[in-house]
């Protein structure tokens, strides 16, 4: 509808106004030819722009902003190489169901299909890694495309949406027609609600169970269902295992919190899942890193799957009952139906399993004066009282973080779980910083992954933002080295890694760099980083050939874990 007094504007101006109307306050991007009209109009918009150093960083920043805030993150880039540089970030957001909107410039509509300068069919390229995408070739389509894109990104199971806008559509003028009517898209029905009869069946299964385990996933965090989950756990007395992305959705310090499950989950958690007679899966999708071999996964357990996306039901693990709908609404419906229970025998059994598995625990690492990654993460957790927002990269350090930093709060661990994208952490943390100006933020990255997006140190320096960056530097592409040690006869093919001097690299950006080689110096460096304004990089030189334990080899049964040799072999 054209509002009274509405004036004629360019497509570029309409774009920024449409974003503003969606509540966008900040975008992350990089200019270029096909998006220049939009960048020109940006100067007259109240929306803040953060200039990244590589478009992958823009997508990860939008993603980190979205994960930390629960809002939609926005990235913007030019056509061709600018657009293709976004691809890894879009795929990362897709696999972790993160709502972002990416805007790309496209060559003018009359040259589309001619291999024009910087032409890439980015809607074709991103078709399988976006929830939806748009090619906009006319100025009068821009406002509606933005409105729909935000609706699609945040409704139902969230995800990335791309809007590709031709240069001529940005330059043409129109009187914009705004709409406040609810978006209605043919064939897209994102809302589901579990049936009352199924809720009652689920409650009966829960009441009848002797050895239930709740599997809490990312959906708990996204649906802001932590409090309800707490009530549900108190009522049912069922212990909670978390997926990597579910960490913090249920407080690690709770007596019924078991910890992380899966490939590098705690041994007692995996064992408890294998011994369970009922699994209640809440907002998780039975990823292969979580189940191990699905044929041997919790074979004695009945399974209830509470999940928003019907496509996830029976995808890898067959379940006895599916409750399709928002997990918060499902929990709210279940709560009055389930009986109060204690299940002491089951909790005692898990406690016994815990004792047996504690050999890996930090307390049991002998002190040789050597610095282990686990020391760094345990000390960081202690010093920050578990209250920092952690953005971890991908590799061994990511798993040690999940094991040793105990998360009590939702949205305080951001990590690339589904795609496992090295280079995610630094840019995602920059995005999270803009979403959470007050929170203490730590990046935990390996020496390999850090170098994939280290250029974004420049962005952090230009923006003058406070970040603490811990590089867990083991001189290897550690996780791959570990697999080579375990499964390829220790043949280290392309995993030894030489890095720049990270202290000097920080200094070259006008930032502070510190180096730690001994455990006794960890606390002082952490304190110095916290007290120093701006971004600080700490190069933690850790044990080079340590491995993450326990480990369920890919495709093995969940109870078939490789345990840490004890005592640690010299
Ligand atoms: C973009 C990308 N390329 C390759 C991989 C495969 N990969 C997974 S972990 C890993 C090693 C990571 O090394 P580093 O960043 O040093 O961390 P560490 O494992 O040593 O803690 C690699 C290469 C990946 N996950 N992402």
XYZ file of C-alpha atoms and ligand atoms in Angstrom:
596
model
C 0.000 0.000 0.000
C 1.351 3.420 -0.891
C 1.362 5.555 2.256
C -0.023 9.129 1.973
C 2.764 11.585 1.213
C 5.073 8.758 0.098
C 7.616 10.098 -2.374
C 9.437 8.563 -5.275
C 12.733 6.933 -4.326
C 15.460 4.843 -5.854
C 15.507 1.100 -5.314
C 18.624 1.580 -3.198
C 16.803 4.000 -0.901
C 13.830 1.674 -0.692
C 16.157 -1.186 0.271
C 17.536 0.656 3.323
C 14.110 1.881 4.349
C 12.765 -1.669 4.082
C 15.619 -2.958 6.254
C 14.988 -0.197 8.763
C 11.325 -1.195 8.922
C 12.437 -4.749 9.774
C 14.274 -3.358 12.793
C 17.774 -3.685 11.304
C 20.318 -1.515 13.104
C 23.566 -2.879 11.712
C 24.811 -4.635 8.587
C 28.170 -6.248 7.817
C 29.484 -5.895 4.313
C 31.907 -4.987 1.546
C 31.200 -2.759 -1.465
C 31.746 -3.265 -5.191
C 30.397 -2.255 -8.596
C 26.983 -3.931 -8.644
C 26.062 -2.838 -5.130
C 27.370 0.736 -5.379
C 23.941 2.360 -5.640
C 22.998 0.709 -2.330
C 26.262 1.834 -0.714
C 25.640 5.383 -1.882
C 22.148 5.406 -0.365
C 23.537 3.868 2.846
C 25.090 7.249 3.676
C 21.596 8.659 4.221
C 20.320 5.700 6.247
C 20.405 5.405 10.067
C 21.662 1.823 9.699
C 25.247 1.246 10.800
C 27.620 -0.503 8.421
C 30.696 -2.493 9.479
C 33.304 -2.832 6.750
C 34.678 -6.379 6.808
C 37.903 -7.565 5.192
C 36.423 -10.554 3.361
C 32.767 -11.256 2.606
C 32.953 -14.622 4.410
C 33.546 -12.524 7.501
C 30.380 -10.514 6.774
C 28.235 -13.649 6.692
C 29.802 -14.992 9.901
C 29.378 -11.612 11.611
C 25.706 -11.551 10.657
C 25.493 -15.122 11.954
C 27.253 -14.321 15.262
C 25.007 -11.280 15.700
C 21.938 -13.463 15.114
C 23.048 -16.295 17.408
C 23.888 -13.921 20.252
C 20.777 -11.743 19.973
C 18.059 -13.969 18.539
C 17.462 -11.291 15.876
C 18.090 -11.561 12.128
C 21.670 -10.710 11.077
C 22.342 -8.943 7.777
C 25.299 -9.180 5.386
C 25.766 -7.264 2.138
C 28.141 -7.805 -0.766
C 28.643 -7.090 -4.418
C 28.024 -9.489 -7.311
C 30.375 -12.230 -8.549
C 33.312 -12.750 -6.179
C 31.689 -10.720 -3.417
C 28.630 -12.947 -3.541
C 30.558 -16.217 -3.831
C 32.723 -15.236 -0.860
C 29.540 -15.297 1.226
C 28.859 -18.923 0.407
C 30.686 -20.599 3.319
C 29.007 -18.279 5.792
C 25.588 -18.950 4.307
C 26.112 -22.720 4.432
C 27.280 -22.393 8.041
C 24.082 -20.551 8.976
C 21.974 -23.062 7.043
C 23.282 -26.114 8.863
C 22.846 -24.479 12.270
C 19.447 -22.908 11.429
C 20.575 -19.327 11.995
C 18.406 -16.510 10.614
C 20.462 -14.223 8.385
C 19.564 -12.187 5.327
C 22.291 -11.689 2.717
C 21.904 -8.944 0.147
C 23.961 -9.079 -3.010
C 24.240 -6.736 -5.952
C 23.714 -8.308 -9.374
C 24.655 -7.113 -12.844
C 21.943 -5.120 -14.601
C 18.936 -7.119 -15.732
C 19.537 -6.639 -19.464
C 22.991 -8.296 -19.300
C 22.061 -11.219 -17.053
C 23.124 -14.448 -18.747
C 25.853 -12.836 -20.873
C 28.831 -13.574 -18.587
C 28.897 -9.885 -17.837
C 31.711 -8.530 -15.678
C 31.354 -9.985 -12.161
C 28.264 -11.955 -13.046
C 27.594 -15.103 -11.047
C 24.263 -16.843 -10.787
C 24.274 -16.526 -6.998
C 20.659 -17.593 -6.567
C 21.597 -20.772 -8.446
C 24.742 -21.232 -6.387
C 22.979 -20.731 -3.061
C 19.763 -22.597 -3.857
C 20.699 -25.646 -1.750
C 22.213 -23.640 1.121
C 19.507 -21.059 1.672
C 16.067 -21.504 3.109
C 14.905 -19.353 0.222
C 16.391 -16.842 -2.199
C 15.230 -14.072 -4.516
C 16.468 -12.540 -7.740
C 15.018 -9.018 -7.810
C 15.152 -7.308 -11.183
C 12.565 -4.547 -10.690
C 12.487 -1.658 -8.276
C 8.874 -2.338 -7.333
C 9.814 -5.819 -6.044
C 12.385 -4.672 -3.481
C 10.188 -3.766 -0.502
C 8.146 -6.970 -0.713
C 11.239 -9.141 -1.181
C 12.849 -7.715 1.970
C 9.691 -8.231 3.991
C 9.293 -11.796 2.837
C 12.965 -12.579 3.296
C 12.899 -11.529 6.957
C 9.712 -13.462 7.524
C 11.159 -16.618 5.978
C 14.490 -16.243 7.788
C 12.967 -15.989 11.250
C 9.763 -18.049 11.032
C 9.536 -21.772 11.684
C 12.952 -23.368 11.571
C 15.124 -20.300 10.996
C 17.740 -20.077 8.266
C 19.558 -17.908 5.740
C 17.791 -16.061 2.925
C 19.532 -14.287 0.053
C 18.202 -11.347 -1.961
C 20.078 -10.672 -5.183
C 19.191 -7.213 -6.559
C 20.210 -6.077 -10.007
C 22.022 -2.781 -10.323
C 19.319 -1.273 -12.515
C 16.653 -2.178 -9.944
C 18.690 -0.302 -7.331
C 18.958 2.731 -9.637
C 15.377 2.860 -10.913
C 12.791 4.853 -8.999
C 9.327 4.062 -7.691
C 6.883 5.176 -5.052
C 7.302 2.387 -2.496
C 4.308 0.383 -1.383
C 4.726 -0.741 2.224
C 2.618 -3.384 3.841
C 1.907 -4.381 7.420
C -0.267 -7.352 6.517
C 1.013 -10.737 7.698
C 3.178 -12.403 5.063
C 1.471 -15.369 3.497
C 3.466 -17.559 1.129
C 1.857 -20.343 -0.834
C 3.033 -23.763 0.345
C 4.953 -22.387 3.334
C 3.359 -23.284 6.646
C 6.081 -22.939 9.256
C 3.952 -23.205 12.385
C 3.085 -26.597 13.826
C 1.591 -27.586 17.130
C 1.727 -30.982 18.805
C -1.671 -32.669 19.165
C -3.146 -32.950 22.659
C -3.532 -36.715 22.305
C 0.150 -37.082 21.411
C 1.159 -34.911 24.365
C -0.806 -37.264 26.629
C 0.866 -40.304 25.053
C 4.265 -38.699 25.561
C 3.475 -37.950 29.202
C 2.463 -41.589 29.752
C 5.727 -42.789 28.189
C 7.725 -40.410 30.385
C 5.883 -41.480 33.537
C 6.434 -45.151 32.719
C 10.174 -44.771 32.061
C 12.710 -46.026 34.604
C 15.830 -44.705 32.872
C 14.892 -41.612 30.853
C 17.417 -39.188 29.356
C 16.523 -35.808 27.879
C 18.555 -34.825 24.828
C 18.618 -31.022 24.695
C 19.631 -29.383 21.436
C 20.011 -26.002 19.781
C 16.215 -25.730 19.556
C 16.017 -25.145 23.305
C 18.323 -22.132 22.971
C 16.594 -20.780 19.883
C 13.103 -21.159 21.293
C 14.160 -19.472 24.573
C 12.844 -22.603 26.304
C 15.556 -22.934 28.971
C 13.319 -21.984 31.861
C 10.569 -24.357 30.830
C 13.125 -27.108 30.337
C 14.286 -26.425 33.900
C 10.741 -26.899 35.185
C 10.308 -30.032 33.111
C 13.521 -31.528 34.500
C 12.606 -30.682 38.091
C 9.212 -32.321 37.613
C 10.300 -35.474 35.788
C 13.673 -35.954 37.530
C 15.129 -36.921 34.145
C 18.807 -36.073 33.532
C 19.808 -33.897 30.585
C 22.424 -34.604 27.944
C 23.258 -31.699 25.627
C 24.357 -31.506 22.031
C 27.276 -29.190 21.255
C 24.881 -26.438 20.176
C 22.571 -27.171 23.078
C 25.231 -26.347 25.675
C 24.006 -23.566 27.949
C 20.372 -24.334 27.121
C 20.332 -26.143 30.444
C 22.729 -24.977 33.174
C 25.853 -27.147 33.386
C 25.919 -26.608 37.148
C 22.475 -28.224 37.654
C 22.568 -31.551 39.512
C 20.752 -33.258 36.625
C 22.989 -31.820 33.871
C 25.077 -34.641 32.444
C 27.148 -32.671 29.929
C 27.775 -33.085 26.226
C 26.915 -36.247 24.311
C 28.315 -37.570 21.058
C 31.679 -38.085 19.414
C 33.599 -36.147 22.069
C 30.892 -36.237 24.690
C 31.496 -37.341 28.234
C 31.789 -41.125 28.471
C 29.101 -41.356 31.157
C 26.678 -39.364 29.022
C 27.051 -41.641 26.029
C 26.851 -44.687 28.259
C 23.709 -43.367 29.960
C 22.097 -42.846 26.541
C 22.946 -46.425 25.582
C 21.427 -47.736 28.833
C 18.326 -45.497 28.732
C 14.832 -46.899 28.325
C 13.450 -43.583 27.059
C 14.993 -40.666 25.167
C 13.145 -37.363 25.065
C 14.817 -35.414 22.247
C 14.097 -31.691 22.469
C 15.059 -29.422 19.558
C 17.848 -31.647 18.265
C 18.182 -33.585 15.024
C 20.134 -36.784 15.786
C 23.222 -35.570 13.925
C 25.715 -38.334 13.126
C 28.255 -36.685 15.473
C 25.683 -37.243 18.222
C 24.416 -40.749 17.492
C 27.481 -42.593 16.227
C 26.201 -45.581 14.255
C 22.402 -45.067 14.227
C 21.868 -48.847 14.088
C 23.441 -49.224 17.536
C 22.145 -45.956 19.005
C 20.151 -46.406 22.208
C 18.565 -49.599 20.929
C 16.781 -50.311 24.212
C 15.169 -46.894 24.431
C 11.795 -45.717 23.234
C 12.147 -42.317 21.640
C 10.067 -39.155 21.686
C 11.162 -36.459 19.235
C 10.039 -32.868 19.896
C 11.071 -30.951 16.804
C 9.916 -27.971 14.792
C 10.799 -29.270 11.349
C 8.717 -32.275 10.240
C 11.488 -33.199 7.761
C 13.710 -34.176 10.699
C 11.324 -36.830 12.004
C 12.629 -40.367 11.319
C 15.422 -38.918 9.135
C 18.264 -40.861 10.747
C 16.777 -42.352 13.901
C 13.313 -43.911 13.954
C 11.239 -42.588 16.818
C 8.202 -43.949 18.627
C 6.419 -40.627 18.937
C 6.936 -37.275 17.223
C 5.721 -34.010 18.700
C 6.103 -31.576 15.826
C 5.992 -27.959 16.920
C 7.793 -25.213 18.754
C 9.654 -26.908 21.594
C 8.606 -24.236 24.068
C 4.922 -24.784 23.288
C 5.469 -28.547 23.466
C 7.094 -28.314 26.894
C 4.356 -26.011 28.093
C 1.783 -28.568 26.943
C 3.642 -31.500 28.502
C 4.337 -29.953 31.900
C 0.876 -30.288 33.445
C 0.587 -33.854 32.125
C 3.737 -35.434 33.572
C 3.989 -36.801 37.082
C 6.581 -35.688 39.591
C 9.343 -38.286 39.945
C 12.803 -38.720 41.519
C 14.425 -41.715 39.766
C 17.135 -42.058 42.365
C 18.339 -45.507 41.220
C 18.966 -44.208 37.692
C 20.790 -41.104 38.883
C 22.965 -43.265 41.178
C 23.778 -45.521 38.242
C 24.942 -42.523 36.161
C 27.000 -41.235 39.093
C 28.785 -44.584 39.177
C 29.503 -44.299 35.440
C 30.933 -40.842 36.059
C 33.499 -42.081 38.562
C 34.752 -44.578 36.034
C 35.173 -41.928 33.337
C 36.865 -39.246 35.350
C 40.334 -40.307 34.211
C 40.207 -37.685 31.478
C 39.298 -34.952 33.857
C 41.561 -31.954 34.259
C 41.977 -32.735 37.954
C 43.727 -35.936 36.992
C 46.193 -34.495 34.525
C 49.590 -34.739 36.147
C 51.397 -31.427 36.401
C 54.597 -31.640 34.396
C 55.009 -27.918 33.947
C 53.500 -28.477 30.492
C 50.585 -26.412 29.241
C 47.566 -28.400 28.048
C 44.666 -26.807 26.193
C 42.403 -28.225 28.888
C 44.312 -26.161 31.478
C 43.688 -22.976 29.528
C 39.972 -23.632 29.133
C 39.452 -24.791 32.692
C 41.288 -21.736 34.049
C 39.395 -19.417 31.732
C 36.089 -20.868 32.953
C 37.155 -20.434 36.576
C 38.446 -16.883 36.157
C 35.439 -15.664 34.179
C 33.119 -17.533 36.590
C 31.524 -19.207 33.593
C 29.876 -15.936 32.597
C 31.688 -15.071 29.378
C 30.227 -15.442 25.921
C 32.504 -17.896 24.150
C 32.827 -18.109 20.391
C 34.780 -21.207 19.476
C 36.255 -22.197 16.133
C 36.480 -25.746 14.817
C 38.865 -28.471 15.857
C 40.278 -29.932 19.057
C 40.048 -26.645 20.948
C 36.305 -26.531 20.138
C 35.811 -29.889 21.831
C 37.989 -28.993 24.825
C 36.010 -25.798 25.184
C 32.780 -27.808 25.205
C 34.208 -30.149 27.830
C 35.947 -27.714 30.153
C 34.060 -24.430 29.934
C 30.842 -25.118 31.809
C 28.025 -23.106 30.255
C 25.182 -22.085 32.508
C 23.470 -19.615 30.197
C 21.852 -19.894 26.766
C 23.385 -18.029 23.805
C 26.788 -17.924 25.494
C 28.442 -20.546 23.340
C 28.481 -19.725 19.638
C 30.142 -22.285 17.412
C 29.751 -23.825 13.973
C 28.303 -27.235 14.808
C 26.691 -28.548 11.637
C 29.115 -27.372 8.955
C 32.190 -27.264 11.222
C 33.520 -24.129 9.564
C 37.102 -23.239 10.447
C 37.467 -19.458 10.495
C 34.020 -18.928 12.015
C 35.037 -17.730 15.457
C 36.716 -14.349 15.025
C 34.147 -12.810 12.658
C 31.213 -14.390 14.531
C 32.569 -12.869 17.747
C 32.756 -9.452 16.096
C 29.091 -9.828 15.144
C 28.225 -10.969 18.665
C 30.047 -7.953 20.107
C 27.623 -5.609 18.327
C 24.672 -7.622 19.604
C 25.951 -7.809 23.192
C 27.956 -4.683 23.955
C 28.167 -5.436 27.688
C 29.161 -9.105 27.751
C 32.714 -10.342 28.160
C 33.553 -12.181 24.918
C 36.311 -14.738 24.330
C 37.247 -16.200 20.979
C 38.729 -19.693 21.275
C 40.489 -20.607 18.043
C 43.141 -22.996 16.809
C 46.269 -21.748 15.076
C 44.857 -23.139 11.817
C 41.302 -21.802 11.919
C 42.402 -18.432 13.250
C 44.493 -17.872 10.137
C 41.520 -18.547 7.873
C 39.830 -15.278 8.829
C 42.618 -13.460 10.696
C 42.130 -10.510 8.330
C 39.099 -9.596 10.456
C 41.504 -8.450 13.193
C 41.655 -5.328 11.056
C 37.890 -4.973 11.280
C 38.036 -5.313 15.065
C 40.802 -2.714 15.194
C 38.983 -0.260 12.910
C 35.786 -0.595 14.941
C 37.729 -0.274 18.195
C 35.818 -3.149 19.782
C 36.763 -5.127 22.871
C 37.407 -8.823 22.274
C 39.644 -11.376 23.928
C 41.122 -13.863 21.504
C 42.738 -17.062 22.790
C 44.665 -18.973 20.156
C 45.179 -22.558 21.280
C 48.409 -22.936 19.374
C 49.597 -26.541 19.028
C 51.555 -26.172 15.786
C 49.243 -28.609 13.996
C 45.884 -28.811 12.329
C 45.242 -30.630 15.550
C 41.968 -32.453 14.975
C 43.146 -33.839 11.651
C 46.481 -34.760 13.240
C 44.548 -36.641 15.926
C 42.647 -38.651 13.291
C 45.939 -39.360 11.532
C 47.398 -40.561 14.827
C 44.417 -42.808 15.575
C 43.348 -44.020 12.147
C 46.218 -43.431 9.665
C 49.209 -44.973 11.502
C 50.453 -41.599 12.676
C 51.286 -40.453 9.151
C 51.030 -36.684 9.507
C 50.108 -35.607 6.008
C 49.818 -31.815 5.682
C 49.005 -31.197 9.329
C 52.186 -29.631 10.789
C 51.543 -25.919 10.626
C 53.857 -22.963 10.778
C 52.217 -19.751 11.896
C 53.197 -16.110 12.007
C 54.202 -14.604 15.330
C 50.682 -13.964 16.652
C 51.916 -11.379 19.166
C 53.509 -9.347 16.397
C 50.454 -9.867 14.207
C 48.291 -8.315 16.906
C 50.768 -5.480 17.318
C 50.846 -4.893 13.568
C 47.113 -4.154 13.865
C 47.728 -1.731 16.711
C 46.345 -4.333 19.127
C 47.822 -6.042 22.159
C 49.438 -9.461 21.881
C 50.515 -11.773 24.716
C 52.165 -15.180 24.811
C 51.770 -17.914 27.413
C 53.838 -21.093 27.564
C 53.362 -22.201 31.204
C 50.234 -22.987 33.145
C 51.191 -20.688 35.994
C 51.056 -17.731 33.595
C 47.541 -18.386 32.275
C 45.690 -16.443 34.969
C 47.874 -13.333 34.662
C 47.464 -13.239 30.886
C 43.700 -13.660 31.143
C 43.579 -10.853 33.711
C 45.731 -8.616 31.500
C 43.517 -9.273 28.485
C 40.391 -8.444 30.455
C 41.905 -5.206 31.702
C 43.189 -4.041 28.315
C 40.868 -2.032 26.058
C 40.448 -3.150 22.449
C 41.067 -6.567 21.036
C 43.765 -8.663 22.703
C 45.317 -11.779 21.209
C 46.845 -14.406 23.501
C 49.051 -17.010 21.891
C 48.736 -20.039 24.189
C 51.534 -22.423 23.243
C 50.010 -25.711 24.286
C 51.053 -29.356 24.220
C 51.462 -30.166 20.533
C 50.308 -33.767 20.249
C 47.534 -33.992 22.809
C 44.256 -35.586 21.736
C 40.618 -35.054 22.629
C 39.219 -37.896 24.720
C 36.987 -39.706 24.878
C 36.361 -40.253 21.200
C 33.735 -42.307 19.442
C 35.313 -43.135 16.078
C 33.110 -42.053 13.158
C 30.461 -44.702 12.521
C 31.168 -46.653 15.737
C 28.649 -47.358 18.477
C 28.273 -44.610 21.058
C 29.594 -46.814 23.860
C 32.678 -47.759 21.823
C 34.837 -44.917 23.014
C 38.585 -44.422 22.872
C 39.583 -43.272 26.362
C 42.545 -41.153 27.394
C 45.448 -43.389 28.353
C 45.997 -42.961 32.053
C 48.373 -41.849 33.325
C 49.201 -39.622 30.353
C 51.951 -41.167 28.276
C 55.142 -39.119 28.238
C 37.103 -24.580 6.295
C 37.520 -25.916 6.810
N 38.518 -26.592 6.204
C 38.920 -27.783 6.684
C 38.320 -28.331 7.789
C 38.761 -29.701 8.315
N 39.298 -29.569 9.683
C 38.558 -29.819 10.793
S 39.396 -29.557 12.195
C 40.785 -29.131 11.361
C 42.039 -28.755 12.091
C 41.879 -27.502 12.865
O 43.143 -27.061 13.258
P 43.305 -25.827 14.229
O 42.496 -24.694 13.753
O 44.751 -25.563 14.414
O 42.632 -26.353 15.582
P 43.020 -27.602 16.510
O 42.294 -28.791 15.988
O 44.513 -27.774 16.448
O 42.535 -27.212 17.871
C 40.582 -29.201 9.980
C 41.618 -28.930 8.960
C 37.261 -27.598 8.365
N 36.575 -28.062 9.425
N 36.903 -26.386 7.889
